[in-house]
Amino acid sequence: MFRGFERERIATDAAADPFGVAILTGPMPAPPKDAVSQLATVVSSRPCGSDAVVLRLAPERPFEPLRASRFFMLRREDGTAPLIPRPYSVYRQGGGASSSTGEAPWVEFLIKVMGRGSRALEAAPIGSQLRLIGPLGNGWPVLDGDGAPWVMLAGGVGSAPFPMAIEQALRGMDGGAAVASRDLHFLFGARDRGLLYDLELFERLGVNVHTATVDGSHGMQGHVLQLLDALQAAGSIPKQIRVLACGPDPMLEAVHARAIEEEWDCWLSLETLMGCGVGICNGCPVPTREGGALAGWPNAKCCVEGPVFAARDIELVGH
């Protein structure tokens, strides 16, 4: 488990810790060793779905291949408010040594336009510069082809950490066996068809893609877990599975409860609000689960121990 820094819990009683948050001592948290703060140029911006864009950025200094579900803190560099950077999962990475056309290195981010911060990023002119801090966090575990099939559950913009995860799984990660396309299922749920971001991209990746929308405008009508139930009932997906999930809190809470009940090997990439992204502000606590790998602490930090957590290690209800 990636830690980033060591810390010691020194107060546990209610008098010393009235808000239920342990007092921590030790060195200040440090970002991952490969994290840097640099400028990146906006190369392109394309509409995606009904309310999002995909920003392609060319960093001043290229990154080594990134593990899917790591994230960066992004902000405009021209003084446009808000000045506090926002966390975004890496959507895709390319160019550089991996390019057969000599294309310059780039990274992409899926930006759902919701508030001032995302609107400022969406409006960044081509050729302008953004501040890019990262890569941060731990990313998905190694997806290997030895064992039960992998099921990826995405809700809306929670699809962002999955294109690279699928590509890495099909290639083989860290020397592990590649996952056969027949053993990789991508289940994409959203409120309506316009929120199934870049659906055609996932279909081109050559894995099993299944969709559900609440209004029935694409795929099965219902939620992503109902889609999984239907596919398992039809025999398209076996009962024994390994699960990755990312999406809104209600979806992740439901997936977490099912994972505990059915004892899935399950990892969740949380969409938790973050202030700093490097563990200093304590603004992204995630309650730990008794008996889990993080149980020595009352809360983990999503930006340091996460954003990916094994379901067995955390509590999600009302977090």
mmCIF file of C-alpha atoms in Angstrom, residues 120-268:
data_model
loop_
_atom_site.group_PDB
_atom_site.id
_atom_site.type_symbol
_atom_site.label_atom_id
_atom_site.label_comp_id
_atom_site.label_asym_id
_atom_site.label_seq_id
_atom_site.Cartn_x
_atom_site.Cartn_y
_atom_site.Cartn_z
ATOM 1 C CA ALA A 120 -12.419 27.915 -15.933
ATOM 2 C CA LEU A 121 -10.586 24.812 -17.142
ATOM 3 C CA GLU A 122 -13.159 24.166 -19.874
ATOM 4 C CA ALA A 123 -12.732 27.746 -21.111
ATOM 5 C CA ALA A 124 -8.911 27.663 -21.169
ATOM 6 C CA PRO A 125 -7.845 28.882 -24.647
ATOM 7 C CA ILE A 126 -5.818 26.630 -26.928
ATOM 8 C CA GLY A 127 -2.174 27.520 -26.403
ATOM 9 C CA SER A 128 -2.708 28.789 -22.862
ATOM 10 C CA GLN A 129 -0.957 27.235 -19.895
ATOM 11 C CA LEU A 130 -2.254 25.322 -16.911
ATOM 12 C CA ARG A 131 -0.465 24.456 -13.694
ATOM 13 C CA LEU A 132 -0.113 20.674 -13.503
ATOM 14 C CA ILE A 133 0.840 19.101 -10.148
ATOM 15 C CA GLY A 134 1.433 15.356 -10.044
ATOM 16 C CA PRO A 135 1.159 12.527 -10.666
ATOM 17 C CA LEU A 136 -0.389 11.947 -7.244
ATOM 18 C CA GLY A 137 -2.086 9.027 -5.505
ATOM 19 C CA ASN A 138 -1.687 5.304 -5.958
ATOM 20 C CA GLY A 139 -3.758 4.152 -8.953
ATOM 21 C CA TRP A 140 -5.470 0.820 -9.616
ATOM 22 C CA PRO A 141 -3.832 -2.450 -8.533
ATOM 23 C CA VAL A 142 -2.109 -4.663 -11.072
ATOM 24 C CA LEU A 143 -4.754 -6.138 -13.354
ATOM 25 C CA ASP A 144 -3.544 -9.636 -14.185
ATOM 26 C CA GLY A 145 -5.054 -12.320 -16.357
ATOM 27 C CA ASP A 146 -4.618 -15.120 -13.830
ATOM 28 C CA GLY A 147 -7.859 -15.508 -11.922
ATOM 29 C CA ALA A 148 -11.475 -14.416 -12.049
ATOM 30 C CA PRO A 149 -12.707 -12.008 -14.739
ATOM 31 C CA TRP A 150 -12.421 -8.281 -14.122
ATOM 32 C CA VAL A 151 -15.569 -6.157 -13.971
ATOM 33 C CA MET A 152 -15.197 -2.377 -14.207
ATOM 34 C CA LEU A 153 -18.160 -0.380 -12.895
ATOM 35 C CA ALA A 154 -18.310 3.257 -13.999
ATOM 36 C CA GLY A 155 -20.892 5.878 -13.133
ATOM 37 C CA GLY A 156 -20.957 9.002 -15.312
ATOM 38 C CA VAL A 157 -17.684 10.903 -15.121
ATOM 39 C CA GLY A 158 -16.385 8.035 -12.972
ATOM 40 C CA SER A 159 -15.415 6.518 -16.318
ATOM 41 C CA ALA A 160 -12.307 8.747 -16.373
ATOM 42 C CA PRO A 161 -9.807 6.268 -14.831
ATOM 43 C CA PHE A 162 -10.858 3.365 -17.064
ATOM 44 C CA PRO A 163 -9.565 3.871 -20.649
ATOM 45 C CA MET A 164 -5.953 3.528 -19.506
ATOM 46 C CA ALA A 165 -6.868 0.711 -17.113
ATOM 47 C CA ILE A 166 -8.361 -1.292 -19.974
ATOM 48 C CA GLU A 167 -5.380 -0.667 -22.240
ATOM 49 C CA GLN A 168 -2.917 -1.605 -19.490
ATOM 50 C CA ALA A 169 -4.846 -4.762 -18.575
ATOM 51 C CA LEU A 170 -4.911 -5.954 -22.186
ATOM 52 C CA ARG A 171 -1.150 -5.347 -22.541
ATOM 53 C CA GLY A 172 -0.192 -6.845 -19.190
ATOM 54 C CA MET A 173 0.982 -4.806 -16.206
ATOM 55 C CA ASP A 174 4.263 -4.964 -14.298
ATOM 56 C CA GLY A 175 5.210 -8.300 -15.812
ATOM 57 C CA GLY A 176 1.847 -9.906 -15.030
ATOM 58 C CA ALA A 177 -0.227 -11.921 -17.449
ATOM 59 C CA ALA A 178 -2.343 -9.884 -19.862
ATOM 60 C CA VAL A 179 -6.098 -9.998 -19.356
ATOM 61 C CA ALA A 180 -7.971 -11.611 -22.252
ATOM 62 C CA SER A 181 -10.593 -9.285 -23.718
ATOM 63 C CA ARG A 182 -13.304 -11.869 -23.009
ATOM 64 C CA ASP A 183 -12.449 -11.644 -19.291
ATOM 65 C CA LEU A 184 -12.795 -7.870 -19.060
ATOM 66 C CA HIS A 185 -16.252 -6.324 -18.718
ATOM 67 C CA PHE A 186 -16.865 -2.568 -18.675
ATOM 68 C CA LEU A 187 -20.274 -1.675 -17.209
ATOM 69 C CA PHE A 188 -21.136 1.981 -17.787
ATOM 70 C CA GLY A 189 -24.093 3.584 -16.018
ATOM 71 C CA ALA A 190 -25.442 7.130 -16.181
ATOM 72 C CA ARG A 191 -28.600 9.168 -15.853
ATOM 73 C CA ASP A 192 -29.007 9.419 -19.650
ATOM 74 C CA ARG A 193 -27.169 8.789 -22.933
ATOM 75 C CA GLY A 194 -25.507 12.212 -22.856
ATOM 76 C CA LEU A 195 -23.628 11.255 -19.681
ATOM 77 C CA LEU A 196 -22.140 8.055 -21.122
ATOM 78 C CA TYR A 197 -18.963 9.962 -21.884
ATOM 79 C CA ASP A 198 -16.871 8.755 -24.843
ATOM 80 C CA LEU A 199 -18.840 5.520 -25.098
ATOM 81 C CA GLU A 200 -17.475 4.931 -28.608
ATOM 82 C CA LEU A 201 -13.914 5.049 -27.245
ATOM 83 C CA PHE A 202 -14.653 2.194 -24.855
ATOM 84 C CA GLU A 203 -16.337 0.196 -27.595
ATOM 85 C CA ARG A 204 -13.211 0.551 -29.765
ATOM 86 C CA LEU A 205 -11.024 -0.925 -27.030
ATOM 87 C CA GLY A 206 -12.376 -4.386 -27.815
ATOM 88 C CA VAL A 207 -13.681 -5.482 -24.415
ATOM 89 C CA ASN A 208 -17.210 -6.373 -23.293
ATOM 90 C CA VAL A 209 -19.069 -3.059 -22.966
ATOM 91 C CA HIS A 210 -22.504 -2.964 -21.302
ATOM 92 C CA THR A 211 -24.562 0.154 -20.549
ATOM 93 C CA ALA A 212 -27.438 1.213 -18.331
ATOM 94 C CA THR A 213 -29.252 4.535 -18.090
ATOM 95 C CA VAL A 214 -31.789 5.625 -15.526
ATOM 96 C CA ASP A 215 -34.111 6.979 -18.219
ATOM 97 C CA GLY A 216 -33.636 4.011 -20.551
ATOM 98 C CA SER A 217 -32.191 6.148 -23.374
ATOM 99 C CA HIS A 218 -29.311 3.700 -23.904
ATOM 100 C CA GLY A 219 -28.812 0.116 -22.818
ATOM 101 C CA MET A 220 -30.738 -1.381 -19.934
ATOM 102 C CA GLN A 221 -32.963 0.903 -17.900
ATOM 103 C CA GLY A 222 -31.646 1.056 -14.360
ATOM 104 C CA HIS A 223 -28.438 1.435 -12.387
ATOM 105 C CA VAL A 224 -25.064 -0.148 -12.972
ATOM 106 C CA LEU A 225 -25.441 -2.740 -10.187
ATOM 107 C CA GLN A 226 -28.803 -3.756 -11.613
ATOM 108 C CA LEU A 227 -27.020 -4.191 -14.941
ATOM 109 C CA LEU A 228 -24.455 -6.441 -13.269
ATOM 110 C CA ASP A 229 -27.229 -8.496 -11.673
ATOM 111 C CA ALA A 230 -28.932 -8.942 -15.052
ATOM 112 C CA LEU A 231 -25.708 -9.988 -16.767
ATOM 113 C CA GLN A 232 -24.911 -12.491 -14.024
ATOM 114 C CA ALA A 233 -28.449 -13.886 -14.152
ATOM 115 C CA ALA A 234 -28.056 -14.353 -17.914
ATOM 116 C CA GLY A 235 -24.719 -16.121 -17.459
ATOM 117 C CA SER A 236 -22.767 -13.422 -19.328
ATOM 118 C CA ILE A 237 -20.692 -12.649 -16.223
ATOM 119 C CA PRO A 238 -19.879 -15.296 -13.594
ATOM 120 C CA LYS A 239 -20.553 -14.902 -9.884
ATOM 121 C CA GLN A 240 -16.851 -15.000 -9.020
ATOM 122 C CA ILE A 241 -15.395 -11.679 -10.179
ATOM 123 C CA ARG A 242 -12.820 -9.025 -9.382
ATOM 124 C CA VAL A 243 -14.195 -5.495 -9.374
ATOM 125 C CA LEU A 244 -12.975 -1.951 -9.966
ATOM 126 C CA ALA A 245 -15.469 0.877 -9.446
ATOM 127 C CA CYS A 246 -15.543 4.649 -9.779
ATOM 128 C CA GLY A 247 -18.546 6.939 -9.708
ATOM 129 C CA PRO A 248 -20.704 9.121 -7.463
ATOM 130 C CA ASP A 249 -20.862 8.409 -3.737
ATOM 131 C CA PRO A 250 -24.276 6.649 -3.705
ATOM 132 C CA MET A 251 -23.084 4.240 -6.380
ATOM 133 C CA LEU A 252 -19.805 3.533 -4.597
ATOM 134 C CA GLU A 253 -21.600 2.998 -1.290
ATOM 135 C CA ALA A 254 -23.831 0.403 -2.964
ATOM 136 C CA VAL A 255 -20.870 -1.298 -4.641
ATOM 137 C CA HIS A 256 -18.950 -1.286 -1.355
ATOM 138 C CA ALA A 257 -21.846 -2.912 0.515
ATOM 139 C CA ARG A 258 -22.169 -5.594 -2.161
ATOM 140 C CA ALA A 259 -18.424 -6.218 -2.188
ATOM 141 C CA ILE A 260 -18.378 -6.799 1.572
ATOM 142 C CA GLU A 261 -21.481 -8.996 1.433
ATOM 143 C CA GLU A 262 -20.276 -11.159 -1.450
ATOM 144 C CA GLU A 263 -16.564 -11.025 -0.508
ATOM 145 C CA TRP A 264 -15.446 -9.658 -3.848
ATOM 146 C CA ASP A 265 -11.885 -8.594 -4.441
ATOM 147 C CA CYS A 266 -12.939 -5.012 -5.056
ATOM 148 C CA TRP A 267 -11.170 -1.674 -5.375
ATOM 149 C CA LEU A 268 -12.895 1.711 -5.345
#
